[in-house]
Amino acid sequence: MLVYLDNSATTQPYKEVTQTVAECLAHNYGNPSSLHRMGIKAEKAVKAARKTIGDSLAVDENEIIFTSGGTESNNTAIFGAVNALKRKGNRIITSSIEHPAVLNVCKVLEEKGIDVKYLSVNDKGLIHINELEDYLNEETILISMMHVNNELGTIQPIEKIAQYKNKSEKLYFHVDGVQSYGKIDICPKSMGIDMLSFSAHKLHGPKGSGGLYLDHQIHIQPLIFGGQQEYQLRSGTENVPGIAGLGKAVELTFSDFHNRINKIREIKAYLIQGIKKEIKDIRINSYEDQRCAPHIANISFLGIRGEVLLHMLEQAEIYVSTGSACSTKKKSQSYVLKAAGLSGEEIEGAVRFSFSEFNDIEQMDYVLEHLKKNVKGIRKIMRK
Ligand SMILES: Cc1ncc(COP(=O)(O)O)c(C=O)c1O
């Protein structure tokens, strides 16, 4: 039995998405900028996806800019805001557990003289919001905050953060929604979000496709210059198959949304309860209530290396992760779990299980059986 529990890294595309992308590549290959019928057909596919995404967020479709994914959206939002506002101020506030697609942008900006402040987090990865008050000053031009942390699943208090933002006009609020879009309710207008990044491959869409919601009232500088596509904010011929695939993924995700999400939440709870019952010396690193996204559970198996367990599970065709996909190839410890103050042993033994609607209870029983056996086996070897 193949059990894919690495859905925070990427997801299996819906079969309808695969069909849409293939159909588009084969039959809708016109350039949306072309004036003839084939161009118009391609433009229509882009327009339809824009409308679907706009509707899913209750925003105007013209507030959606297509990009190559979450990384580009984060780069566009942060560099774009700083370049537009740099005469008004010099400070950015973010958190210490952002994805590298934010942290490495901040690093570049720091080298250019921007003053970046990083909010610390508690032992579950929740920001200390009171620090925001300390860091906000006249110079602050941008707050960039992830909605859901990719390693722990912790949901940050976006609406509360937005209230601080309202105190200043020249302050933009960017949210990295890559792990939250399609997993929890997001309404940028009522939540006070100015910019929201999202990515298709995290919600059963194709890789290399994503977008940025940009409120009409927010003006940023483009990152990519050329033919002035995407409201002059992201030049380059549109990735029509990728955009159509993203639109299809969003359409399916948001049909019967709450039932899909509740199913994922139940499957996750079932696995956590099973682990608690069957395996001792563990630490549940994620919140177990509504403060955690439905699809992520981070658990430490003390006395073992998560990486060893990962490879043992792989033998049984069970796929999990020890941290974010980008950081695991580098042999360093998770900076997210470090920032949450976990001990070396807890960090070493951490495994991230991330779920999707394609998982079921039968799979979880299979995972539990193999987890129990392998954790026991590894601990036995370690004791020798
Ligand atoms: C929170 C977060 N932001 C950004 C990204 C980058 O998205 P993409 O892979 O689409 O570039 C990821 C991907 O893991 C993520 O989890």
Tab-separated table of C-alpha atoms and ligand atoms in Angstrom:
chain	number	residue	atom	x	y	z
A	1	MET	CA	0.000	0.000	0.000
A	2	LEU	CA	1.406	3.408	-0.948
A	3	VAL	CA	0.720	6.062	1.686
A	4	TYR	CA	1.776	9.569	0.779
A	5	LEU	CA	2.030	11.732	3.897
A	6	ASP	CA	4.277	14.489	2.578
A	7	ASN	CA	1.561	16.823	1.327
A	8	SER	CA	3.221	19.930	2.753
A	9	ALA	CA	6.122	19.325	0.401
A	10	THR	CA	3.850	18.776	-2.565
A	11	THR	CA	0.583	17.054	-3.448
A	12	GLN	CA	-0.623	14.546	-5.985
A	13	PRO	CA	-2.460	16.467	-8.712
A	14	TYR	CA	-6.173	15.808	-9.104
A	15	LYS	CA	-6.704	13.661	-12.199
A	16	GLU	CA	-8.884	16.453	-13.609
A	17	VAL	CA	-5.892	18.805	-13.216
A	18	THR	CA	-3.652	16.438	-15.157
A	19	GLN	CA	-6.306	16.262	-17.882
A	20	THR	CA	-6.727	20.040	-17.978
A	21	VAL	CA	-2.974	20.648	-18.253
A	22	ALA	CA	-2.562	17.981	-20.969
A	23	GLU	CA	-5.566	19.253	-22.902
A	24	CYS	CA	-4.232	22.794	-22.729
A	25	LEU	CA	-0.738	21.804	-23.880
A	26	ALA	CA	-2.122	19.820	-26.791
A	27	HIS	CA	-4.992	21.972	-27.970
A	28	ASN	CA	-4.857	25.402	-26.365
A	29	TYR	CA	-1.310	26.448	-27.144
A	30	GLY	CA	-1.970	29.943	-28.424
A	31	ASN	CA	-0.304	32.963	-26.845
A	32	PRO	CA	-2.864	34.898	-24.767
A	33	SER	CA	-1.423	38.131	-26.216
A	34	SER	CA	-2.096	37.091	-29.812
A	35	LEU	CA	-4.988	38.868	-31.501
A	36	HIS	CA	-6.354	35.863	-33.400
A	37	ARG	CA	-8.845	33.217	-32.317
A	38	MET	CA	-6.199	30.916	-30.828
A	39	GLY	CA	-4.829	33.731	-28.711
A	40	ILE	CA	-8.294	34.586	-27.504
A	41	LYS	CA	-8.968	30.958	-26.578
A	42	ALA	CA	-5.793	30.871	-24.447
A	43	GLU	CA	-6.650	34.243	-22.892
A	44	LYS	CA	-10.068	32.842	-21.988
A	45	ALA	CA	-8.498	29.938	-20.085
A	46	VAL	CA	-6.340	32.380	-18.103
A	47	LYS	CA	-9.327	34.609	-17.433
A	48	ALA	CA	-11.462	31.692	-16.226
A	49	ALA	CA	-8.759	30.597	-13.762
A	50	ARG	CA	-8.377	34.170	-12.514
A	51	LYS	CA	-12.124	34.349	-11.869
A	52	THR	CA	-12.184	30.986	-10.030
A	53	ILE	CA	-9.326	32.068	-7.758
A	54	GLY	CA	-10.770	35.544	-7.194
A	55	ASP	CA	-14.097	33.968	-6.178
A	56	SER	CA	-12.406	31.505	-3.815
A	57	LEU	CA	-10.894	34.451	-1.913
A	58	ALA	CA	-13.890	36.774	-2.314
A	59	VAL	CA	-11.734	39.340	-4.137
A	60	ASP	CA	-11.877	40.944	-7.549
A	61	GLU	CA	-10.361	38.687	-10.222
A	62	ASN	CA	-8.166	41.592	-11.346
A	63	GLU	CA	-6.451	41.466	-7.981
A	64	ILE	CA	-4.886	38.088	-8.862
A	65	ILE	CA	-1.435	37.995	-10.499
A	66	PHE	CA	-0.135	34.695	-11.813
A	67	THR	CA	3.438	33.717	-10.981
A	68	SER	CA	5.615	30.609	-11.095
A	69	GLY	CA	4.665	29.650	-7.530
A	70	GLY	CA	5.008	30.509	-3.870
A	71	THR	CA	8.667	31.480	-4.003
A	72	GLU	CA	8.165	33.976	-6.803
A	73	SER	CA	5.027	35.382	-5.170
A	74	ASN	CA	6.894	35.977	-1.907
A	75	ASN	CA	9.819	37.584	-3.751
A	76	THR	CA	7.464	39.769	-5.782
A	77	ALA	CA	5.513	40.899	-2.727
A	78	ILE	CA	8.500	41.673	-0.498
A	79	PHE	CA	10.951	43.164	-2.991
A	80	GLY	CA	8.037	44.871	-4.742
A	81	ALA	CA	6.786	46.508	-1.555
A	82	VAL	CA	10.234	47.544	-0.365
A	83	ASN	CA	11.104	49.058	-3.744
A	84	ALA	CA	7.822	50.978	-3.772
A	85	LEU	CA	8.063	52.202	-0.183
A	86	LYS	CA	11.792	52.545	0.492
A	87	ARG	CA	11.621	56.316	0.569
A	88	LYS	CA	9.016	56.125	3.319
A	89	GLY	CA	10.802	53.784	5.667
A	90	ASN	CA	13.444	51.185	6.243
A	91	ARG	CA	12.002	48.483	8.491
A	92	ILE	CA	10.393	45.118	7.797
A	93	ILE	CA	8.892	42.848	10.439
A	94	THR	CA	8.618	39.107	9.892
A	95	SER	CA	9.026	35.952	11.981
A	96	SER	CA	11.995	33.710	12.676
A	97	ILE	CA	10.213	30.637	11.261
A	98	GLU	CA	9.248	31.860	7.794
A	99	HIS	CA	9.913	29.705	4.755
A	100	PRO	CA	13.320	30.340	3.085
A	101	ALA	CA	11.369	32.038	0.268
A	102	VAL	CA	10.844	34.868	2.772
A	103	LEU	CA	13.890	34.555	5.041
A	104	ASN	CA	16.399	34.573	2.192
A	105	VAL	CA	14.690	37.599	0.633
A	106	CYS	CA	15.042	39.350	3.986
A	107	LYS	CA	18.707	38.393	4.114
A	108	VAL	CA	19.320	40.059	0.735
A	109	LEU	CA	17.442	43.137	1.913
A	110	GLU	CA	19.468	43.272	5.129
A	111	GLU	CA	22.626	43.299	3.018
A	112	LYS	CA	21.161	46.310	1.226
A	113	GLY	CA	20.645	48.126	4.518
A	114	ILE	CA	17.013	47.296	5.306
A	115	ASP	CA	16.355	46.797	9.007
A	116	VAL	CA	14.591	43.437	9.448
A	117	LYS	CA	13.074	42.402	12.769
A	118	TYR	CA	12.207	38.770	13.434
A	119	LEU	CA	9.411	37.883	15.863
A	120	SER	CA	10.228	34.952	18.120
A	121	VAL	CA	7.823	32.040	18.641
A	122	ASN	CA	6.605	29.846	21.496
A	123	ASP	CA	7.186	26.098	21.775
A	124	LYS	CA	4.468	25.404	19.179
A	125	GLY	CA	5.665	27.991	16.676
A	126	LEU	CA	3.136	30.693	17.507
A	127	ILE	CA	4.522	34.236	17.271
A	128	HIS	CA	4.798	36.411	20.374
A	129	ILE	CA	2.489	39.125	19.113
A	130	ASN	CA	3.454	41.586	21.837
A	131	GLU	CA	6.872	41.874	20.187
A	132	LEU	CA	5.138	43.407	17.199
A	133	GLU	CA	4.293	46.424	19.311
A	134	ASP	CA	7.949	46.782	20.323
A	135	TYR	CA	9.225	46.530	16.766
A	136	LEU	CA	6.658	48.697	14.977
A	137	ASN	CA	7.966	52.195	14.457
A	138	GLU	CA	7.628	55.086	11.998
A	139	GLU	CA	10.100	53.386	9.682
A	140	THR	CA	8.076	50.175	9.290
A	141	ILE	CA	6.897	49.657	5.721
A	142	LEU	CA	6.085	45.958	5.611
A	143	ILE	CA	4.960	43.095	7.791
A	144	SER	CA	5.423	39.703	6.123
A	145	MET	CA	3.980	36.770	7.985
A	146	MET	CA	3.286	33.165	7.062
A	147	HIS	CA	-0.298	32.065	7.665
A	148	VAL	CA	0.494	28.407	8.370
A	149	ASN	CA	3.962	27.173	9.219
A	150	ASN	CA	5.062	24.400	6.881
A	151	GLU	CA	6.820	22.301	9.544
A	152	LEU	CA	4.535	22.644	12.561
A	153	GLY	CA	1.211	23.633	10.981
A	154	THR	CA	0.743	26.487	13.439
A	155	ILE	CA	-1.717	29.146	12.297
A	156	GLN	CA	-0.519	32.690	12.992
A	157	PRO	CA	-3.017	35.309	14.243
A	158	ILE	CA	-3.318	37.155	10.935
A	159	GLU	CA	-6.328	39.300	11.866
A	160	LYS	CA	-4.679	40.489	15.081
A	161	ILE	CA	-1.517	41.409	13.187
A	162	ALA	CA	-3.594	43.315	10.625
A	163	GLN	CA	-5.008	45.488	13.393
A	164	TYR	CA	-1.523	46.829	14.083
A	165	LYS	CA	-1.138	47.564	10.401
A	166	ASN	CA	-4.204	49.765	10.315
A	167	LYS	CA	-2.374	52.262	12.476
A	168	SER	CA	-0.240	53.294	9.533
A	169	GLU	CA	-1.059	54.010	5.903
A	170	LYS	CA	2.323	53.359	4.391
A	171	LEU	CA	2.560	49.921	5.946
A	172	TYR	CA	1.773	46.884	3.780
A	173	PHE	CA	0.814	43.479	5.111
A	174	HIS	CA	1.953	40.433	3.129
A	175	VAL	CA	0.874	36.931	4.076
A	176	ASP	CA	2.596	33.783	2.825
A	177	GLY	CA	-0.510	31.673	2.335
A	178	VAL	CA	1.211	28.783	0.566
A	179	GLN	CA	0.299	26.304	3.333
A	180	SER	CA	-3.071	27.841	4.179
A	181	TYR	CA	-4.784	28.469	0.837
A	182	GLY	CA	-7.170	25.579	0.288
A	183	LYS	CA	-6.715	24.346	3.861
A	184	ILE	CA	-8.318	27.014	6.056
A	185	ASP	CA	-10.745	29.842	5.355
A	186	ILE	CA	-9.077	32.959	3.997
A	187	CYS	CA	-10.848	36.202	3.236
A	188	PRO	CA	-8.133	38.811	2.560
A	189	LYS	CA	-10.520	41.765	2.581
A	190	SER	CA	-12.062	41.065	5.979
A	191	MET	CA	-8.761	39.825	7.449
A	192	GLY	CA	-6.830	42.960	6.462
A	193	ILE	CA	-4.370	41.187	4.148
A	194	ASP	CA	-2.873	43.373	1.391
A	195	MET	CA	-0.934	40.648	-0.404
A	196	LEU	CA	-1.317	36.870	-0.270
A	197	SER	CA	1.028	34.317	-1.846
A	198	PHE	CA	-0.206	30.891	-2.941
A	199	SER	CA	1.070	27.926	-4.895
A	200	ALA	CA	-0.713	25.398	-7.120
A	201	HIS	CA	1.281	22.295	-6.243
A	202	LYS	CA	0.267	22.467	-2.590
A	203	LEU	CA	-3.398	22.000	-3.471
A	204	HIS	CA	-3.283	19.222	-6.053
A	205	GLY	CA	-2.325	21.550	-8.893
A	206	PRO	CA	0.757	21.568	-11.155
A	207	LYS	CA	4.234	22.656	-10.059
A	208	GLY	CA	5.632	25.945	-11.336
A	209	SER	CA	2.325	27.760	-11.051
A	210	GLY	CA	0.950	30.035	-8.374
A	211	GLY	CA	-0.140	33.532	-7.710
A	212	LEU	CA	-0.259	36.643	-5.631
A	213	TYR	CA	-3.384	38.397	-4.462
A	214	LEU	CA	-2.681	42.110	-4.519
A	215	ASP	CA	-5.269	44.523	-3.147
A	216	HIS	CA	-6.221	47.196	-5.698
A	217	GLN	CA	-5.025	49.912	-3.346
A	218	ILE	CA	-1.544	48.468	-2.973
A	219	HIS	CA	1.192	49.538	-5.348
A	220	ILE	CA	4.360	47.521	-5.670
A	221	GLN	CA	7.284	47.576	-8.105
A	222	PRO	CA	7.561	44.638	-10.507
A	223	LEU	CA	10.365	42.149	-10.128
A	224	ILE	CA	10.357	40.954	-13.739
A	225	PHE	CA	10.324	43.354	-16.694
A	226	GLY	CA	9.353	42.608	-20.275
A	227	GLY	CA	6.108	42.397	-22.204
A	228	GLN	CA	4.068	43.814	-19.300
A	229	GLN	CA	1.736	40.852	-18.837
A	230	GLU	CA	-0.163	40.420	-15.559
A	231	TYR	CA	-1.054	44.082	-15.098
A	232	GLN	CA	2.592	45.010	-15.790
A	233	LEU	CA	3.620	43.266	-12.603
A	234	ARG	CA	4.903	39.977	-13.986
A	235	SER	CA	6.143	40.043	-17.532
A	236	GLY	CA	6.527	36.884	-19.580
A	237	THR	CA	4.157	34.825	-21.707
A	238	GLU	CA	1.620	33.302	-19.356
A	239	ASN	CA	2.027	29.660	-18.331
A	240	VAL	CA	-1.406	28.824	-19.736
A	241	PRO	CA	-1.405	25.071	-18.890
A	242	GLY	CA	-0.101	25.802	-15.389
A	243	ILE	CA	-2.640	28.547	-14.831
A	244	ALA	CA	-5.529	26.438	-16.154
A	245	GLY	CA	-4.341	23.552	-13.941
A	246	LEU	CA	-4.239	25.873	-10.927
A	247	GLY	CA	-7.764	27.073	-11.728
A	248	LYS	CA	-9.027	23.486	-11.927
A	249	ALA	CA	-7.314	22.583	-8.624
A	250	VAL	CA	-8.896	25.590	-6.914
A	251	GLU	CA	-12.325	24.807	-8.375
A	252	LEU	CA	-12.181	21.236	-6.999
A	253	THR	CA	-10.645	22.190	-3.631
A	254	PHE	CA	-13.332	24.758	-2.957
A	255	SER	CA	-16.245	22.559	-3.997
A	256	ASP	CA	-17.462	20.983	-0.764
A	257	PHE	CA	-14.501	22.670	0.949
A	258	HIS	CA	-15.427	22.114	4.593
A	259	ASN	CA	-16.214	18.432	4.143
A	260	ARG	CA	-12.873	17.867	2.444
A	261	ILE	CA	-11.053	19.669	5.252
A	262	ASN	CA	-12.967	17.923	8.037
A	263	LYS	CA	-12.053	14.581	6.515
A	264	ILE	CA	-8.350	15.526	6.580
A	265	ARG	CA	-8.650	16.739	10.170
A	266	GLU	CA	-10.270	13.445	11.253
A	267	ILE	CA	-7.618	11.329	9.556
A	268	LYS	CA	-4.867	13.333	11.228
A	269	ALA	CA	-6.527	13.059	14.664
A	270	TYR	CA	-6.889	9.304	14.186
A	271	LEU	CA	-3.172	8.902	13.486
A	272	ILE	CA	-2.140	11.116	16.411
A	273	GLN	CA	-4.396	9.207	18.828
A	274	GLY	CA	-3.015	5.921	17.528
A	275	ILE	CA	0.583	7.088	17.979
A	276	LYS	CA	-0.140	8.307	21.496
A	277	LYS	CA	-1.715	4.984	22.377
A	278	GLU	CA	0.808	2.691	20.727
A	279	ILE	CA	4.182	4.424	21.068
A	280	LYS	CA	5.764	5.831	24.174
A	281	ASP	CA	8.354	8.577	24.551
A	282	ILE	CA	6.991	10.872	21.929
A	283	ARG	CA	6.342	14.614	21.842
A	284	ILE	CA	3.556	16.126	19.789
A	285	ASN	CA	5.212	19.300	18.526
A	286	SER	CA	2.144	20.776	16.811
A	287	TYR	CA	-0.954	22.172	18.460
A	288	GLU	CA	-3.710	19.560	18.566
A	289	ASP	CA	-6.587	22.008	18.314
A	290	GLN	CA	-7.840	24.699	15.927
A	291	ARG	CA	-4.546	26.582	16.246
A	292	CYS	CA	-3.026	24.007	13.887
A	293	ALA	CA	-3.821	23.619	10.193
A	294	PRO	CA	-5.810	20.460	9.402
A	295	HIS	CA	-3.113	18.838	7.295
A	296	ILE	CA	0.064	18.930	9.409
A	297	ALA	CA	1.263	17.031	12.489
A	298	ASN	CA	4.850	17.210	13.699
A	299	ILE	CA	5.850	14.507	16.183
A	300	SER	CA	9.177	13.658	17.830
A	301	PHE	CA	10.075	10.047	18.518
A	302	LEU	CA	12.617	10.372	21.276
A	303	GLY	CA	15.836	8.419	21.142
A	304	ILE	CA	15.776	7.893	17.385
A	305	ARG	CA	16.713	9.872	14.296
A	306	GLY	CA	13.741	10.984	12.265
A	307	GLU	CA	15.719	10.453	9.093
A	308	VAL	CA	16.330	6.788	9.907
A	309	LEU	CA	12.630	6.305	10.586
A	310	LEU	CA	11.788	8.080	7.325
A	311	HIS	CA	13.876	5.600	5.344
A	312	MET	CA	12.473	2.604	7.218
A	313	LEU	CA	8.929	3.770	6.453
A	314	GLU	CA	9.911	4.312	2.851
A	315	GLN	CA	10.597	0.560	2.588
A	316	ALA	CA	6.899	0.055	3.283
A	317	GLU	CA	5.971	2.759	0.735
A	318	ILE	CA	5.033	5.243	3.444
A	319	TYR	CA	6.325	8.721	2.644
A	320	VAL	CA	6.873	11.287	5.385
A	321	SER	CA	9.300	14.119	6.014
A	322	THR	CA	11.695	15.169	8.742
A	323	GLY	CA	11.315	18.886	8.137
A	324	SER	CA	10.558	21.100	5.200
A	325	ALA	CA	11.518	19.602	1.841
A	326	CYS	CA	13.996	22.397	1.189
A	327	SER	CA	15.879	21.977	4.436
A	328	THR	CA	16.092	18.195	4.612
A	329	LYS	CA	18.613	17.830	1.813
A	330	LYS	CA	20.927	20.107	3.746
A	331	LYS	CA	22.104	18.240	6.785
A	332	SER	CA	21.389	21.033	9.234
A	333	GLN	CA	18.820	20.791	12.033
A	334	SER	CA	15.415	22.367	11.528
A	335	TYR	CA	15.660	26.095	12.283
A	336	VAL	CA	11.912	26.106	12.894
A	337	LEU	CA	12.048	23.520	15.674
A	338	LYS	CA	15.154	25.240	17.054
A	339	ALA	CA	13.301	28.558	17.163
A	340	ALA	CA	10.458	26.789	18.980
A	341	GLY	CA	13.022	25.849	21.646
A	342	LEU	CA	12.932	22.061	21.191
A	343	SER	CA	15.819	20.042	22.595
A	344	GLY	CA	18.424	18.439	20.327
A	345	GLU	CA	16.851	15.022	20.910
A	346	GLU	CA	13.384	16.311	20.061
A	347	ILE	CA	14.635	17.932	16.880
A	348	GLU	CA	16.588	14.813	15.825
A	349	GLY	CA	13.547	12.605	16.309
A	350	ALA	CA	11.012	14.880	14.613
A	351	VAL	CA	8.867	13.580	11.782
A	352	ARG	CA	6.312	15.647	9.875
A	353	PHE	CA	3.178	13.888	8.708
A	354	SER	CA	1.190	15.958	6.224
A	355	PHE	CA	-2.151	14.797	4.949
A	356	SER	CA	-4.503	15.241	2.017
A	357	GLU	CA	-8.000	14.184	1.051
A	358	PHE	CA	-6.466	11.188	-0.743
A	359	ASN	CA	-5.587	9.600	2.618
A	360	ASP	CA	-7.967	7.349	4.542
A	361	ILE	CA	-8.291	5.467	7.850
A	362	GLU	CA	-7.151	2.156	6.393
A	363	GLN	CA	-3.889	3.835	5.364
A	364	MET	CA	-3.471	5.223	8.884
A	365	ASP	CA	-3.782	1.719	10.383
A	366	TYR	CA	-1.068	0.589	7.995
A	367	VAL	CA	1.137	3.554	8.986
A	368	LEU	CA	0.579	2.862	12.693
A	369	GLU	CA	1.573	-0.760	12.297
A	370	HIS	CA	4.829	0.195	10.559
A	371	LEU	CA	5.571	3.099	12.870
A	372	LYS	CA	5.210	0.905	15.933
A	373	LYS	CA	7.411	-1.817	14.499
A	374	ASN	CA	10.131	0.515	13.231
A	375	VAL	CA	10.316	2.824	16.234
A	376	LYS	CA	10.665	-0.241	18.466
A	377	GLY	CA	13.284	-1.761	16.160
A	378	ILE	CA	15.386	1.408	15.932
A	379	ARG	CA	15.256	1.967	19.695
A	380	LYS	CA	16.380	-1.615	20.303
A	381	ILE	CA	19.414	-1.138	18.038
A	382	MET	CA	20.205	2.237	19.644
A	383	ARG	CA	20.240	0.669	23.115
A	384	LYS	CA	22.822	-1.994	22.116
B	1	LIG	C1	5.160	28.352	3.595
B	1	LIG	C2	5.757	28.198	2.237
B	1	LIG	N1	6.052	29.290	1.513
B	1	LIG	C3	6.571	29.207	0.274
B	1	LIG	C4	6.834	27.985	-0.312
B	1	LIG	C5	7.412	27.935	-1.699
B	1	LIG	O1	6.424	27.588	-2.637
B	1	LIG	P1	6.821	27.051	-4.102
B	1	LIG	O2	7.318	25.648	-3.907
B	1	LIG	O3	5.553	27.088	-4.874
B	1	LIG	O4	7.856	27.968	-4.632
B	1	LIG	C6	6.551	26.816	0.400
B	1	LIG	C7	6.863	25.481	-0.168
B	1	LIG	O5	7.246	24.559	0.527
B	1	LIG	C8	5.987	26.922	1.708
B	1	LIG	O6	5.686	25.841	2.433
